Amino acid sequence: MIYQIYPRSFQDSNGDGIGDLKGITKRLGYLQDLGVTGVWLSPFYPSPMADFGYDVADYCDVDPIFGTLKDFKILMAEAEKRDIKIIIDIVPNHTSDEHPWFKKSRSSKTNKYKDWYIWKDPVGFGKDGQPLPPNNWIDVFIGESAWQWVPERQQFYLHTFHAKQPDLNWQNHEARDALKAVLRFWMDLGVDGFRVDAVKHTGKDPAYRDNPANPDYVEGEHHPIFAVHPKYSQYWPSHFAYTGMLSEVLKEKRFSDKPRFMVMESYVDGAEPIHEYLRYYRSMDPAVAAPFIFEGVWMPWEAGPWEDFLSNFHQALEKLNPLALSSYAFSNHDQPRLLSRLGEERARAAAVLEFTLPGMIFVYNGEEIGMANAKIPEELRQDPGVSPGGESRDGPRTPMQWSSEKNAGFSSAAKTWLPVDKNYKKLNVEVEQKDKKSSLWLYKELIRLRKSSPAINKGLIFVELTSDPNLLVFDRFYGKEKYTTVVNFSGESQNYTFASPGHVVISSLTVKPEHSLTRPGIKLKPYEAVVIKRGD
Ligand code: BGC
């Protein structure tokens, strides 16, 4: 299980109200005790923090807010002692406008970096003499023109996200090579892999055509980012070539000392997600790379869609390449917390589902204790953007709740960068350590099971097609070992019967199950999910 750390919110070690690398190192014992096998760190690079680090001003250093490169090396060494791998975030689609590459690029039309970003002439000038942008593309944060005018060049640059995040020009091979060199820099330091940010945006229509209007958009009712359909501004097929190029770097001879892996962030476009996921798998060597599978983020919490997706996707993946790994994330720093999306019982069932799925799984910090989306008053808003659903992303980014002490044990500062959620006295690591029915205990049990069972961590999946529309049932098996997961998606009790014996080893509601031998069947409580070990 890979644990995602959002460094600003994990642990502050110097009392400035913002988390840092030394803080993470301090908490490695907790992660080891939890049983995590790897950590993905969201960006810690030098940055003006217009998008909290996803606006990178130097890909090969650490922002002083988070510490130093030396602190990072110490963190890596300490993690290695605990058998915890380190995956870092790479942002290939854009840099900060304060990155030296961009500063040079914007200075003239004749410098070495002139084509490293996407520069276009105005299509004309308005009555007031204002330059008119090249097309109707809008940014994905506030929904205004994605083109920013630069008087020095008398041209616009493209920014898919914040105006301080100019898009790199992926058609330019020097810019691509520079990004590959960044991967080498970090692998030379020993990192085990990368989470690659927003890859689908690296491919754009080379003709820069206008995007079509979104016929379903209602002004005033929907967020302005939904006004047009981003047909030409993202997900152009060229980006599958770029994911391939990036992943190939991991296979270079000098990095053969240990396994390295890369996970691509892309909320796939198109009506057939499975088809789109397979395009990613085909674009890369599955021995070193996979796309995130985001069904746990967006799919309705219903048995039918899960049954269809799991049976079709895993069959197709197995057929494509038995070595290909699925890579599930059910939440992250851009998405509502599971608890706020599903409510407590279903959030716990979702954990059981995720932990018994094949491949790799990612858990966002705080999910293990069942943190909620905090309510952030508008005057304290920090996020420049929105989640794909249109809400601010501050709610799931509040500080980690360690204890009932001041600022939940996150920081000694008078004020933290985002307020600590009000519920922290009841909901924190310390309190939950003592409660064997807590979310934390459920996660610990699930991690223990996943680590100790070959069937669950590397076995095949077989989805049983049940006639009950409320139940999802799937088996995981390896050699003679076999487990069955049963998820009750309904708010009513449900019976599940089956012929061969088994006993429940984990229940989402009680952690240690109340059910014992399951033959001829068990009664699942509303929204309960169980894991059954098959055999006598
Ligand atoms: C990251 C976001 C970020 C955006 C731009 C995303 O996919 O996860 O947090 O704002 O890319 O870099």
Coordinates of C-alpha atoms and ligand atoms in Angstrom, one line a residue, residues 6 40 51 54-55 89 91 94 141 161 165 195 197-198 265 267 332-334 393 397, ligand 1:
Y6 CA 0.6 16.1 1.3
W40 CA 4.2 9.2 -2.4
D51 CA -0.8 26.0 -6.6
Y54 CA 2.4 22.1 -8.4
D55 CA 3.9 25.4 -9.7
D89 CA 5.6 13.9 -7.7
V91 CA 4.9 17.9 -12.9
H94 CA 3.8 23.1 -16.7
F141 CA -9.2 26.5 -12.3
F161 CA -4.1 25.8 -14.8
Q165 CA 1.6 27.8 -14.3
R195 CA 3.6 10.0 -9.6
D197 CA 1.0 14.9 -12.6
A198 CA -1.8 15.9 -15.1
E265 CA -2.4 10.8 -13.2
Y267 CA -8.9 11.3 -15.3
N332 CA -6.3 12.2 -3.0
H333 CA -5.6 15.9 -2.3
D334 CA -7.8 17.0 -5.2
R393 CA -9.9 21.4 -2.7
R397 CA -6.1 19.3 2.6
Ligands
BGC1 C1 -2.7 18.0 -9.2 C2 -3.4 19.2 -8.6 C3 -2.8 20.4 -9.4 C4 -2.9 20.2 -10.9 C5 -2.0 21.1 -11.6 C6 -3.3 18.0 -10.6 O1 -3.7 16.9 -11.1 O2 -3.0 16.8 -8.5 O3 -3.3 19.3 -7.3 O4 -3.5 21.5 -9.0 O5 -2.5 18.9 -11.3 O6 -0.6 20.7 -11.4

